PDB file of C-alpha atoms in Angstrom:
ATOM      1  CA  MET A   1      25.202  23.968  -3.713  1.00 76.00           C
ATOM      2  CA  ASN A   2      27.109  21.268  -1.936  1.00 76.00           C
ATOM      3  CA  SER A   3      26.580  17.689  -0.861  1.00 75.00           C
ATOM      4  CA  THR A   4      29.384  16.538   1.388  1.00 75.00           C
ATOM      5  CA  PRO A   5      30.083  13.674   3.754  1.00 75.00           C
ATOM      6  CA  ASP A   6      29.446  14.612   7.352  1.00 68.00           C
ATOM      7  CA  ASP A   7      32.871  13.887   8.808  1.00 53.00           C
ATOM      8  CA  GLN A   8      31.743  14.654  12.338  1.00 46.00           C
ATOM      9  CA  THR A   9      29.197  11.894  12.643  1.00 44.00           C
ATOM     10  CA  GLN A  10      28.608   8.332  11.534  1.00 41.00           C
ATOM     11  CA  PRO A  11      25.316   6.465  11.997  1.00 38.00           C
ATOM     12  CA  SER A  12      24.816   3.548  14.352  1.00 36.00           C
ATOM     13  CA  LYS A  13      21.646   2.013  15.686  1.00 38.00           C
ATOM     14  CA  ARG A  14      20.469   3.326  19.012  1.00 37.00           C
ATOM     15  CA  GLN A  15      21.382   0.942  21.771  1.00 34.00           C
ATOM     16  CA  ARG A  16      21.185   0.925  25.538  1.00 31.00           C
ATOM     17  CA  ALA A  17      24.406   1.321  27.465  1.00 30.00           C
ATOM     18  CA  ASP A  18      24.958  -0.370  30.803  1.00 31.00           C
ATOM     19  CA  ASP A  19      23.873   2.783  32.625  1.00 32.00           C
ATOM     20  CA  GLY A  20      20.641   2.955  30.630  1.00 29.00           C
ATOM     21  CA  GLN A  21      21.701   5.950  28.583  1.00 30.00           C
ATOM     22  CA  ALA A  22      20.974   6.049  24.865  1.00 30.00           C
ATOM     23  CA  ILE A  23      23.769   5.978  22.317  1.00 28.00           C
ATOM     24  CA  THR A  24      23.000   8.469  19.568  1.00 31.00           C
ATOM     25  CA  LEU A  25      22.703   7.596  15.912  1.00 35.00           C
ATOM     26  CA  TYR A  26      25.302  10.087  14.720  1.00 37.00           C
ATOM     27  CA  ALA A  27      28.105   8.929  16.994  1.00 36.00           C
ATOM     28  CA  PRO A  28      31.682  10.158  16.339  1.00 35.00           C
ATOM     29  CA  PRO A  29      33.668   7.543  14.378  1.00 38.00           C
ATOM     30  CA  GLU A  30      36.182   5.502  16.295  1.00 41.00           C
ATOM     31  CA  GLU A  31      39.770   6.625  15.935  1.00 40.00           C
ATOM     32  CA  ASN A  32      42.166   4.689  13.689  1.00 38.00           C
ATOM     33  CA  VAL A  33      39.332   2.831  11.976  1.00 37.00           C
ATOM     34  CA  ASP A  34      39.694   2.409   8.228  1.00 42.00           C
ATOM     35  CA  GLN A  35      36.365   3.635   6.857  1.00 43.00           C
ATOM     36  CA  ASN A  36      36.770   1.340   3.839  1.00 41.00           C
ATOM     37  CA  VAL A  37      36.849  -1.774   6.009  1.00 36.00           C
ATOM     38  CA  ASP A  38      33.111  -1.620   6.540  1.00 49.00           C
ATOM     39  CA  ALA A  39      32.320  -0.862   2.912  1.00 49.00           C
ATOM     40  CA  GLY A  40      30.783  -4.299   2.506  1.00 55.00           C
ATOM     41  CA  LEU A  41      28.375  -3.541   5.362  1.00 70.00           C
ATOM     42  CA  ARG A  42      26.932  -0.455   3.707  1.00 77.00           C
ATOM     43  CA  THR A  43      23.155  -0.450   3.454  1.00 76.00           C
ATOM     44  CA  SER A  44      22.501   2.174   0.761  1.00 89.00           C
ATOM     45  CA  SER A  45      23.649   3.728  -2.503  1.00 92.00           C
ATOM     46  CA  LEU A  46      24.987   6.822  -0.716  1.00 95.00           C
ATOM     47  CA  ALA A  47      28.651   7.643  -1.279  1.00 93.00           C
ATOM     48  CA  ASP A  48      29.076   7.977   2.490  1.00 93.00           C
ATOM     49  CA  PRO A  49      26.945   6.783   5.406  1.00 93.00           C
ATOM     50  CA  THR A  50      25.928  10.367   6.189  1.00 93.00           C
ATOM     51  CA  MET A  51      25.697  13.230   3.705  1.00 92.00           C
ATOM     52  CA  LYS A  52      25.086  16.926   4.360  1.00 95.00           C
ATOM     53  CA  LEU A  53      23.354  18.837   1.557  1.00 96.00           C
ATOM     54  CA  SER A  54      23.880  22.604   1.450  1.00 94.00           C
ATOM     55  CA  GLY A  55      22.513  25.115  -1.044  1.00 94.00           C
ATOM     56  CA  HIS A  56      19.381  26.724   0.312  1.00 96.00           C
ATOM     57  CA  LYS A  57      19.646  30.321   1.519  1.00 96.00           C
ATOM     58  CA  GLY A  58      16.888  29.994   4.095  1.00 97.00           C
ATOM     59  CA  SER A  59      15.226  27.492   6.402  1.00 96.00           C
ATOM     60  CA  VAL A  60      14.351  24.199   4.723  1.00 97.00           C
ATOM     61  CA  TYR A  61      10.721  23.391   5.496  1.00 96.00           C
ATOM     62  CA  CYS A  62      10.011  20.267   3.466  1.00 95.00           C
ATOM     63  CA  ILE A  63      11.620  17.320   1.695  1.00 97.00           C
ATOM     64  CA  ALA A  64      10.219  14.495  -0.411  1.00 97.00           C
ATOM     65  CA  TYR A  65      11.557  11.478  -2.293  1.00 97.00           C
ATOM     66  CA  ASP A  66      10.197  10.546  -5.685  1.00 97.00           C
ATOM     67  CA  PRO A  67       8.393   7.159  -5.705  1.00 95.00           C
ATOM     68  CA  GLN A  68      11.386   5.390  -7.302  1.00 95.00           C
ATOM     69  CA  GLY A  69      13.846   6.808  -4.778  1.00 96.00           C
ATOM     70  CA  ASP A  70      16.048   8.379  -7.447  1.00 97.00           C
ATOM     71  CA  LEU A  71      15.547  12.045  -6.506  1.00 98.00           C
ATOM     72  CA  LEU A  72      15.046  14.139  -3.394  1.00 98.00           C
ATOM     73  CA  CYS A  73      13.219  17.483  -3.472  1.00 98.00           C
ATOM     74  CA  SER A  74      13.639  20.168  -0.806  1.00 98.00           C
ATOM     75  CA  GLY A  75      11.596  23.341  -0.344  1.00 97.00           C
ATOM     76  CA  SER A  76      12.757  26.440   1.478  1.00 97.00           C
ATOM     77  CA  PHE A  77      12.021  29.880   2.874  1.00 97.00           C
ATOM     78  CA  ASP A  78      14.214  31.117   0.013  1.00 97.00           C
ATOM     79  CA  THR A  79      11.195  30.495  -2.332  1.00 97.00           C
ATOM     80  CA  THR A  80      12.881  27.675  -4.285  1.00 97.00           C
ATOM     81  CA  CYS A  81      12.809  23.921  -4.449  1.00 98.00           C
ATOM     82  CA  LEU A  82      16.076  22.090  -5.095  1.00 97.00           C
ATOM     83  CA  LEU A  83      16.286  18.678  -6.731  1.00 98.00           C
ATOM     84  CA  TRP A  84      19.049  16.335  -5.570  1.00 97.00           C
ATOM     85  CA  LYS A  85      20.158  12.900  -6.658  1.00 97.00           C
ATOM     86  CA  ALA A  86      19.121  10.520  -3.900  1.00 97.00           C
ATOM     87  CA  GLY A  87      22.236   8.338  -4.145  1.00 95.00           C
ATOM     88  CA  GLY A  88      25.960   8.682  -4.675  1.00 95.00           C
ATOM     89  CA  ASN A  89      27.208  12.154  -3.790  1.00 95.00           C
ATOM     90  CA  CYS A  90      23.656  13.587  -3.800  1.00 96.00           C
ATOM     91  CA  GLU A  91      24.461  16.206  -6.445  1.00 96.00           C
ATOM     92  CA  ASN A  92      22.078  19.101  -6.973  1.00 96.00           C
ATOM     93  CA  VAL A  93      20.499  18.664 -10.420  1.00 96.00           C
ATOM     94  CA  ALA A  94      17.915  21.457 -10.688  1.00 96.00           C
ATOM     95  CA  VAL A  95      16.489  24.598  -9.115  1.00 97.00           C
ATOM     96  CA  LEU A  96      12.705  25.002  -9.246  1.00 97.00           C
ATOM     97  CA  SER A  97      11.850  28.685  -9.046  1.00 97.00           C
ATOM     98  CA  GLY A  98       8.878  30.952  -9.642  1.00 95.00           C
ATOM     99  CA  HIS A  99       7.176  31.264  -6.270  1.00 97.00           C
ATOM    100  CA  LYS A 100       7.171  34.613  -4.476  1.00 97.00           C
ATOM    101  CA  ASN A 101       7.175  33.344  -0.910  1.00 97.00           C
ATOM    102  CA  ALA A 102       8.372  30.406   1.173  1.00 97.00           C
ATOM    103  CA  ILE A 103       7.839  26.815   0.023  1.00 98.00           C
ATOM    104  CA  LEU A 104       6.052  24.986   2.835  1.00 96.00           C
ATOM    105  CA  ASP A 105       5.456  21.563   1.289  1.00 96.00           C
ATOM    106  CA  CYS A 106       6.354  19.580  -1.832  1.00 97.00           C
ATOM    107  CA  ARG A 107       5.440  16.252  -3.419  1.00 96.00           C
ATOM    108  CA  PHE A 108       6.436  14.253  -6.480  1.00 97.00           C
ATOM    109  CA  THR A 109       3.572  12.984  -8.619  1.00 96.00           C
ATOM    110  CA  ASN A 110       3.261   9.205  -8.628  1.00 94.00           C
ATOM    111  CA  ASP A 111       4.936   8.929 -12.048  1.00 95.00           C
ATOM    112  CA  SER A 112       7.962  10.892 -10.732  1.00 96.00           C
ATOM    113  CA  GLU A 113       7.686  13.323 -13.648  1.00 97.00           C
ATOM    114  CA  LYS A 114       6.508  16.430 -11.776  1.00 97.00           C
ATOM    115  CA  VAL A 115       6.881  18.196  -8.440  1.00 98.00           C
ATOM    116  CA  ILE A 116       3.994  20.105  -6.868  1.00 98.00           C
ATOM    117  CA  ALA A 117       5.001  22.784  -4.354  1.00 98.00           C
ATOM    118  CA  ALA A 118       2.770  24.557  -1.820  1.00 97.00           C
ATOM    119  CA  SER A 119       3.735  28.133  -1.010  1.00 98.00           C
ATOM    120  CA  ALA A 120       3.016  30.999   1.343  1.00 97.00           C
ATOM    121  CA  ASP A 121       2.259  33.070  -1.789  1.00 98.00           C
ATOM    122  CA  ASN A 122      -1.213  31.394  -1.753  1.00 98.00           C
ATOM    123  CA  ASN A 123      -0.458  29.275  -4.842  1.00 97.00           C
ATOM    124  CA  LEU A 124       0.802  25.844  -5.820  1.00 98.00           C
ATOM    125  CA  GLY A 125       3.362  25.352  -8.567  1.00 97.00           C
ATOM    126  CA  VAL A 126       3.615  22.331 -10.862  1.00 97.00           C
ATOM    127  CA  PHE A 127       7.189  21.769 -12.090  1.00 98.00           C
ATOM    128  CA  ASP A 128       8.657  19.468 -14.719  1.00 97.00           C
ATOM    129  CA  VAL A 129      11.342  17.285 -13.114  1.00 97.00           C
ATOM    130  CA  ALA A 130      13.310  16.805 -16.330  1.00 96.00           C
ATOM    131  CA  THR A 131      13.580  20.497 -17.267  1.00 96.00           C
ATOM    132  CA  GLY A 132      12.932  22.342 -13.995  1.00 96.00           C
ATOM    133  CA  GLU A 133      10.314  24.453 -15.797  1.00 97.00           C
ATOM    134  CA  ARG A 134       7.137  25.540 -14.036  1.00 97.00           C
ATOM    135  CA  LEU A 135       4.293  24.088 -16.097  1.00 96.00           C
ATOM    136  CA  LYS A 136       1.242  25.307 -14.218  1.00 96.00           C
ATOM    137  CA  ARG A 137      -0.022  27.221 -11.211  1.00 96.00           C
ATOM    138  CA  PHE A 138      -2.946  26.135  -9.072  1.00 97.00           C
ATOM    139  CA  MET A 139      -4.599  29.393  -8.001  1.00 96.00           C
ATOM    140  CA  GLY A 140      -7.674  29.584  -5.808  1.00 96.00           C
ATOM    141  CA  HIS A 141      -6.580  29.747  -2.194  1.00 97.00           C
ATOM    142  CA  SER A 142      -6.880  33.152  -0.552  1.00 97.00           C
ATOM    143  CA  SER A 143      -4.183  32.565   2.062  1.00 97.00           C
ATOM    144  CA  ILE A 144      -1.013  30.589   2.790  1.00 97.00           C
ATOM    145  CA  VAL A 145      -0.971  27.045   1.375  1.00 97.00           C
ATOM    146  CA  ASN A 146       0.428  24.866   4.147  1.00 95.00           C
ATOM    147  CA  ALA A 147       0.423  21.417   2.592  1.00 94.00           C
ATOM    148  CA  VAL A 148      -0.031  19.423  -0.586  1.00 95.00           C
ATOM    149  CA  ASP A 149      -0.406  15.747  -1.361  1.00 93.00           C
ATOM    150  CA  VAL A 150      -0.908  13.650  -4.486  1.00 92.00           C
ATOM    151  CA  SER A 151      -2.666  10.438  -5.339  1.00 84.00           C
ATOM    152  CA  SER A 152      -0.382   7.430  -4.955  1.00 82.00           C
ATOM    153  CA  GLU A 153      -2.305   5.154  -7.315  1.00 81.00           C
ATOM    154  CA  ALA A 154      -4.786   7.176  -9.389  1.00 83.00           C
ATOM    155  CA  SER A 155      -3.939   9.765 -12.057  1.00 89.00           C
ATOM    156  CA  PRO A 156      -0.684  11.682 -11.489  1.00 91.00           C
ATOM    157  CA  ALA A 157      -2.633  14.820 -12.426  1.00 92.00           C
ATOM    158  CA  LEU A 158      -4.567  14.783  -9.131  1.00 92.00           C
ATOM    159  CA  ALA A 159      -3.555  16.768  -6.043  1.00 93.00           C
ATOM    160  CA  VAL A 160      -5.032  18.138  -2.842  1.00 94.00           C
ATOM    161  CA  SER A 161      -3.981  21.183  -0.809  1.00 96.00           C
ATOM    162  CA  ALA A 162      -4.600  22.634   2.653  1.00 95.00           C
ATOM    163  CA  SER A 163      -4.589  26.329   3.489  1.00 96.00           C
ATOM    164  CA  ASP A 164      -4.916  28.985   6.162  1.00 96.00           C
ATOM    165  CA  ASP A 165      -8.063  30.077   4.326  1.00 97.00           C
ATOM    166  CA  CYS A 166      -9.792  27.150   6.106  1.00 96.00           C
ATOM    167  CA  THR A 167     -10.251  25.109   2.936  1.00 96.00           C
ATOM    168  CA  VAL A 168      -8.967  21.930   1.348  1.00 95.00           C
ATOM    169  CA  LYS A 169      -8.986  22.159  -2.432  1.00 95.00           C
ATOM    170  CA  LEU A 170      -8.864  19.399  -5.015  1.00 94.00           C
ATOM    171  CA  TRP A 171      -6.943  19.898  -8.258  1.00 95.00           C
ATOM    172  CA  ASP A 172      -6.579  18.204 -11.615  1.00 94.00           C
ATOM    173  CA  ALA A 173      -3.679  19.413 -13.763  1.00 93.00           C
ATOM    174  CA  ARG A 174      -5.658  18.538 -16.891  1.00 92.00           C
ATOM    175  CA  VAL A 175      -8.305  21.190 -16.233  1.00 91.00           C
ATOM    176  CA  ARG A 176      -8.306  24.838 -15.267  1.00 90.00           C
ATOM    177  CA  GLY A 177      -9.104  25.813 -11.691  1.00 91.00           C
ATOM    178  CA  GLU A 178      -9.982  23.695  -8.680  1.00 94.00           C
ATOM    179  CA  THR A 179     -12.224  20.658  -9.051  1.00 94.00           C
ATOM    180  CA  GLY A 180     -13.597  20.745  -5.526  1.00 93.00           C
ATOM    181  CA  SER A 181     -13.339  22.520  -2.176  1.00 94.00           C
ATOM    182  CA  LEU A 182     -13.955  21.459   1.420  1.00 92.00           C
ATOM    183  CA  GLU A 183     -14.458  24.111   4.105  1.00 94.00           C
ATOM    184  CA  ASP A 184     -13.705  24.089   7.830  1.00 92.00           C
ATOM    185  CA  GLU A 185     -13.871  26.533  10.726  1.00 93.00           C
ATOM    186  CA  TYR A 186     -10.128  26.663  11.262  1.00 90.00           C
ATOM    187  CA  GLN A 187      -6.898  26.917   9.317  1.00 93.00           C
ATOM    188  CA  ILE A 188      -5.895  23.555   7.836  1.00 92.00           C
ATOM    189  CA  THR A 189      -2.247  22.682   8.272  1.00 89.00           C
ATOM    190  CA  ALA A 190      -1.935  19.176   6.803  1.00 88.00           C
ATOM    191  CA  VAL A 191      -3.591  16.982   4.216  1.00 88.00           C
ATOM    192  CA  ALA A 192      -3.107  13.555   2.605  1.00 81.00           C
ATOM    193  CA  TYR A 193      -4.714  11.381  -0.048  1.00 79.00           C
ATOM    194  CA  SER A 194      -5.707   7.878   0.976  1.00 73.00           C
ATOM    195  CA  ASN A 195      -4.225   4.992  -0.995  1.00 63.00           C
ATOM    196  CA  ASP A 196      -7.354   4.564  -3.118  1.00 58.00           C
ATOM    197  CA  GLY A 197      -6.988   8.120  -4.413  1.00 50.00           C
ATOM    198  CA  ASN A 198     -10.484   9.143  -3.320  1.00 68.00           C
ATOM    199  CA  SER A 199     -10.796   9.969   0.341  1.00 55.00           C
ATOM    200  CA  VAL A 200      -8.941  12.949   1.752  1.00 59.00           C
ATOM    201  CA  TYR A 201      -7.537  12.809   5.263  1.00 51.00           C
ATOM    202  CA  SER A 202      -5.333  15.080   7.288  1.00 48.00           C
ATOM    203  CA  LEU A 203      -1.751  14.181   8.164  1.00 67.00           C
ATOM    204  CA  SER A 204       0.252  11.102   7.098  1.00 81.00           C
ATOM    205  CA  ILE A 205      -1.370   7.787   6.153  1.00 81.00           C
ATOM    206  CA  ASN A 206       0.463   4.491   6.654  1.00 82.00           C
ATOM    207  CA  PRO A 207       1.245   2.249   3.633  1.00 81.00           C
ATOM    208  CA  LYS A 208      -1.701  -0.059   4.362  1.00 82.00           C
ATOM    209  CA  GLY A 209      -4.146   2.846   4.553  1.00 80.00           C
ATOM    210  CA  THR A 210      -5.378   1.784   7.998  1.00 84.00           C
ATOM    211  CA  HIS A 211      -3.870   4.461  10.272  1.00 85.00           C
ATOM    212  CA  ILE A 212      -2.871   8.104  10.162  1.00 85.00           C
ATOM    213  CA  LEU A 213      -0.034   9.814  11.990  1.00 85.00           C
ATOM    214  CA  SER A 214      -0.210  13.232  13.628  1.00 81.00           C
ATOM    215  CA  ASN A 215       2.521  15.503  14.981  1.00 82.00           C
ATOM    216  CA  SER A 216       1.063  17.740  17.657  1.00 78.00           C
ATOM    217  CA  MET A 217       2.263  20.817  19.504  1.00 76.00           C
ATOM    218  CA  ASP A 218       1.725  18.880  22.740  1.00 78.00           C
ATOM    219  CA  GLY A 219       5.080  17.239  21.973  1.00 77.00           C
ATOM    220  CA  THR A 220       3.728  13.856  20.882  1.00 82.00           C
ATOM    221  CA  ILE A 221       3.299  11.966  17.645  1.00 86.00           C
ATOM    222  CA  ARG A 222       0.192   9.790  17.612  1.00 86.00           C
ATOM    223  CA  SER A 223      -1.309   7.170  15.346  1.00 87.00           C
ATOM    224  CA  TRP A 224      -5.047   6.847  14.777  1.00 84.00           C
ATOM    225  CA  ASP A 225      -7.152   4.009  13.397  1.00 86.00           C
ATOM    226  CA  ILE A 226      -9.075   5.224  10.341  1.00 82.00           C
ATOM    227  CA  ARG A 227     -10.612   1.912   9.285  1.00 79.00           C
ATOM    228  CA  PRO A 228     -14.358   2.320   8.739  1.00 76.00           C
ATOM    229  CA  PHE A 229     -15.391  -0.301  11.267  1.00 71.00           C
ATOM    230  CA  ILE A 230     -13.639  -0.912  14.587  1.00 70.00           C
ATOM    231  CA  GLU A 231     -14.975  -2.388  17.831  1.00 69.00           C
ATOM    232  CA  ASP A 232     -15.207   0.945  19.631  1.00 65.00           C
ATOM    233  CA  ASN A 233     -15.581   3.876  17.263  1.00 62.00           C
ATOM    234  CA  LYS A 234     -14.691   6.252  20.105  1.00 64.00           C
ATOM    235  CA  LYS A 235     -11.260   4.676  20.561  1.00 80.00           C
ATOM    236  CA  ARG A 236      -9.564   5.766  17.372  1.00 84.00           C
ATOM    237  CA  HIS A 237      -6.334   6.695  19.156  1.00 81.00           C
ATOM    238  CA  HIS A 238      -3.876   3.844  18.585  1.00 85.00           C
ATOM    239  CA  LYS A 239      -0.385   4.694  19.895  1.00 87.00           C
ATOM    240  CA  THR A 240       1.634   7.616  21.227  1.00 87.00           C
ATOM    241  CA  PHE A 241       5.302   8.232  20.350  1.00 90.00           C
ATOM    242  CA  VAL A 242       7.123  10.414  22.881  1.00 84.00           C
ATOM    243  CA  GLY A 243      10.483  12.177  22.571  1.00 76.00           C
ATOM    244  CA  GLY A 244      10.073  15.022  20.097  1.00 80.00           C
ATOM    245  CA  THR A 245       9.355  18.602  21.132  1.00 77.00           C
ATOM    246  CA  HIS A 246       7.766  21.806  19.861  1.00 76.00           C
ATOM    247  CA  ASN A 247       8.663  25.346  20.840  1.00 71.00           C
ATOM    248  CA  SER A 248       7.214  28.851  20.813  1.00 64.00           C
ATOM    249  CA  GLU A 249       7.782  29.150  17.051  1.00 67.00           C
ATOM    250  CA  LYS A 250       4.859  26.738  16.538  1.00 65.00           C
ATOM    251  CA  GLY A 251       6.236  25.511  13.242  1.00 68.00           C
ATOM    252  CA  LEU A 252       4.414  23.007  11.034  1.00 78.00           C
ATOM    253  CA  LEU A 253       6.545  19.947  11.780  1.00 86.00           C
ATOM    254  CA  ASN A 254       5.726  16.926   9.666  1.00 87.00           C
ATOM    255  CA  CYS A 255       5.601  13.200  10.420  1.00 89.00           C
ATOM    256  CA  SER A 256       5.939  10.111   8.237  1.00 90.00           C
ATOM    257  CA  TRP A 257       6.046   6.321   8.026  1.00 89.00           C
ATOM    258  CA  ASN A 258       8.722   4.190   6.419  1.00 92.00           C
ATOM    259  CA  SER A 259       7.829   2.144   3.341  1.00 90.00           C
ATOM    260  CA  ASP A 260       6.506  -0.906   5.207  1.00 91.00           C
ATOM    261  CA  GLY A 261       4.937   0.967   8.120  1.00 90.00           C
ATOM    262  CA  THR A 262       7.259  -0.497  10.766  1.00 92.00           C
ATOM    263  CA  MET A 263       8.857   2.824  11.779  1.00 94.00           C
ATOM    264  CA  VAL A 264       7.612   6.378  12.246  1.00 93.00           C
ATOM    265  CA  THR A 265       9.393   9.707  12.514  1.00 93.00           C
ATOM    266  CA  GLY A 266       8.694  13.414  12.639  1.00 89.00           C
ATOM    267  CA  GLY A 267      10.136  16.878  12.959  1.00 88.00           C
ATOM    268  CA  SER A 268      11.206  18.224  16.330  1.00 90.00           C
ATOM    269  CA  ALA A 269      12.252  21.591  17.724  1.00 90.00           C
ATOM    270  CA  ASP A 270      15.079  20.059  19.785  1.00 90.00           C
ATOM    271  CA  ARG A 271      17.264  19.850  16.616  1.00 92.00           C
ATOM    272  CA  ILE A 272      17.089  16.057  16.686  1.00 92.00           C
ATOM    273  CA  VAL A 273      15.422  13.505  14.422  1.00 91.00           C
ATOM    274  CA  HIS A 274      13.558  10.886  16.433  1.00 91.00           C
ATOM    275  CA  ILE A 275      12.614   7.503  14.946  1.00 93.00           C
ATOM    276  CA  TRP A 276      10.318   5.047  16.701  1.00 93.00           C
ATOM    277  CA  ASP A 277       9.386   1.411  16.274  1.00 93.00           C
ATOM    278  CA  GLU A 278       5.724   1.411  15.259  1.00 92.00           C
ATOM    279  CA  LEU A 279       4.881  -1.844  17.026  1.00 93.00           C
ATOM    280  CA  SER A 280       6.355  -1.114  20.454  1.00 94.00           C
ATOM    281  CA  ALA A 281       6.435   2.730  20.276  1.00 92.00           C
ATOM    282  CA  GLU A 282      10.039   2.477  21.544  1.00 93.00           C
ATOM    283  CA  GLU A 283      12.474   5.111  20.279  1.00 93.00           C
ATOM    284  CA  LEU A 284      14.973   3.294  18.058  1.00 93.00           C
ATOM    285  CA  TYR A 285      17.191   6.068  16.708  1.00 91.00           C
ATOM    286  CA  VAL A 286      18.119   9.640  17.506  1.00 86.00           C
ATOM    287  CA  LEU A 287      19.923  11.805  14.977  1.00 86.00           C
ATOM    288  CA  PRO A 288      21.595  14.891  16.424  1.00 88.00           C
ATOM    289  CA  GLY A 289      23.598  17.072  14.078  1.00 88.00           C
ATOM    290  CA  HIS A 290      21.277  19.861  12.972  1.00 93.00           C
ATOM    291  CA  ALA A 291      21.830  23.342  14.373  1.00 93.00           C
ATOM    292  CA  GLY A 292      18.191  24.373  14.058  1.00 93.00           C
ATOM    293  CA  CYS A 293      14.658  23.053  14.356  1.00 93.00           C
ATOM    294  CA  VAL A 294      14.064  19.871  12.354  1.00 94.00           C
ATOM    295  CA  ASN A 295      11.050  20.681  10.184  1.00 94.00           C
ATOM    296  CA  SER A 296      10.673  17.618   7.999  1.00 93.00           C
ATOM    297  CA  VAL A 297      11.841  14.001   8.020  1.00 95.00           C
ATOM    298  CA  VAL A 298      11.190  11.354   5.354  1.00 95.00           C
ATOM    299  CA  PHE A 299      12.247   7.765   4.746  1.00 95.00           C
ATOM    300  CA  HIS A 300      13.683   6.619   1.435  1.00 96.00           C
ATOM    301  CA  PRO A 301      11.032   4.497  -0.352  1.00 95.00           C
ATOM    302  CA  LYS A 302      13.391   1.585  -1.068  1.00 94.00           C
ATOM    303  CA  GLU A 303      16.577   1.925   0.985  1.00 95.00           C
ATOM    304  CA  ASN A 304      17.259   2.043   4.707  1.00 93.00           C
ATOM    305  CA  VAL A 305      17.897   5.791   4.562  1.00 95.00           C
ATOM    306  CA  VAL A 306      16.319   8.809   6.216  1.00 95.00           C
ATOM    307  CA  ALA A 307      16.503  12.475   5.156  1.00 96.00           C
ATOM    308  CA  SER A 308      15.906  15.464   7.425  1.00 96.00           C
ATOM    309  CA  ALA A 309      15.457  19.186   6.705  1.00 95.00           C
ATOM    310  CA  SER A 310      16.141  21.976   9.170  1.00 95.00           C
ATOM    311  CA  SER A 311      15.884  25.670   9.854  1.00 94.00           C
ATOM    312  CA  ASP A 312      19.704  25.643   9.820  1.00 95.00           C
ATOM    313  CA  LYS A 313      19.349  25.687   5.963  1.00 95.00           C
ATOM    314  CA  SER A 314      20.761  22.177   5.590  1.00 95.00           C
ATOM    315  CA  ILE A 315      19.603  18.659   4.822  1.00 96.00           C
ATOM    316  CA  TYR A 316      21.069  15.460   6.229  1.00 95.00           C
ATOM    317  CA  VAL A 317      20.756  12.142   4.405  1.00 95.00           C
ATOM    318  CA  GLY A 318      21.957   9.105   6.300  1.00 93.00           C
ATOM    319  CA  GLU A 319      21.854   5.336   6.537  1.00 93.00           C
ATOM    320  CA  LEU A 320      20.066   3.599   9.360  1.00 90.00           C
ATOM    321  CA  SER A 321      22.276   0.709  10.412  1.00 76.00           C
TER     322      SER A 321
END
């Protein structure tokens, strides 16, 4: 399991050249430039501006930072989750095993003490971060569990999951079995707790709890107003972010906000991470470098860093300058 500097690329903010073409985020470093000269301009605790994390034996479908930003968790087709230090050389610190099929989603509880993983084996696993031990299984879904989320402010024992069995189930690690179930006509591919820990919504909710973000197979990421009272209840659609793509694989590509809700990002089948300004919907950064579909992208909760997971079995962690 390796975490190494990506010598091929160095990050720089997307800018417009004179001919209108975009300059990519992972641009090759200039020749004869002493990399230590700009050490004082570094914007994160990473040992290098861009790090490549290798260790999974299959496609990496999900990644998540713990609320403090100390650890990064990745989940893979290889049925394991790997825990990495979020700073320095991003060393691998634990392997979370026990599932019998691919890990499709993962979340840290809000106290950073546990990881909950959603798997194609129809179950969810609750793992101890300190020991790597599986503490509990949430069993009740009858098909693939596509997504999991946790309460950000209420008890760290609470979780919610979405499944191909057309249900959303509520869980409390302090009791046995599910505590509630919501049914739908179709498979449910995403789920999220609202900030108050009560309402359950699909997709990714912004830090203020006013909008959700969706990543659609029509090739767009969209934000939606979920406040209870707006002038025109029929006009919930807020903004559209264009640039990402989907392909015939129809993978479950995630989307997310940064910590203050000023930027959004999401997975894309074109092997590139796209990051947009939330206010203007302008694409700010592009991050080429992956050799496979980008399945998951998340922002660090405290630093100007983004992490991306790909079907090429690797994870990139890099500064946004």
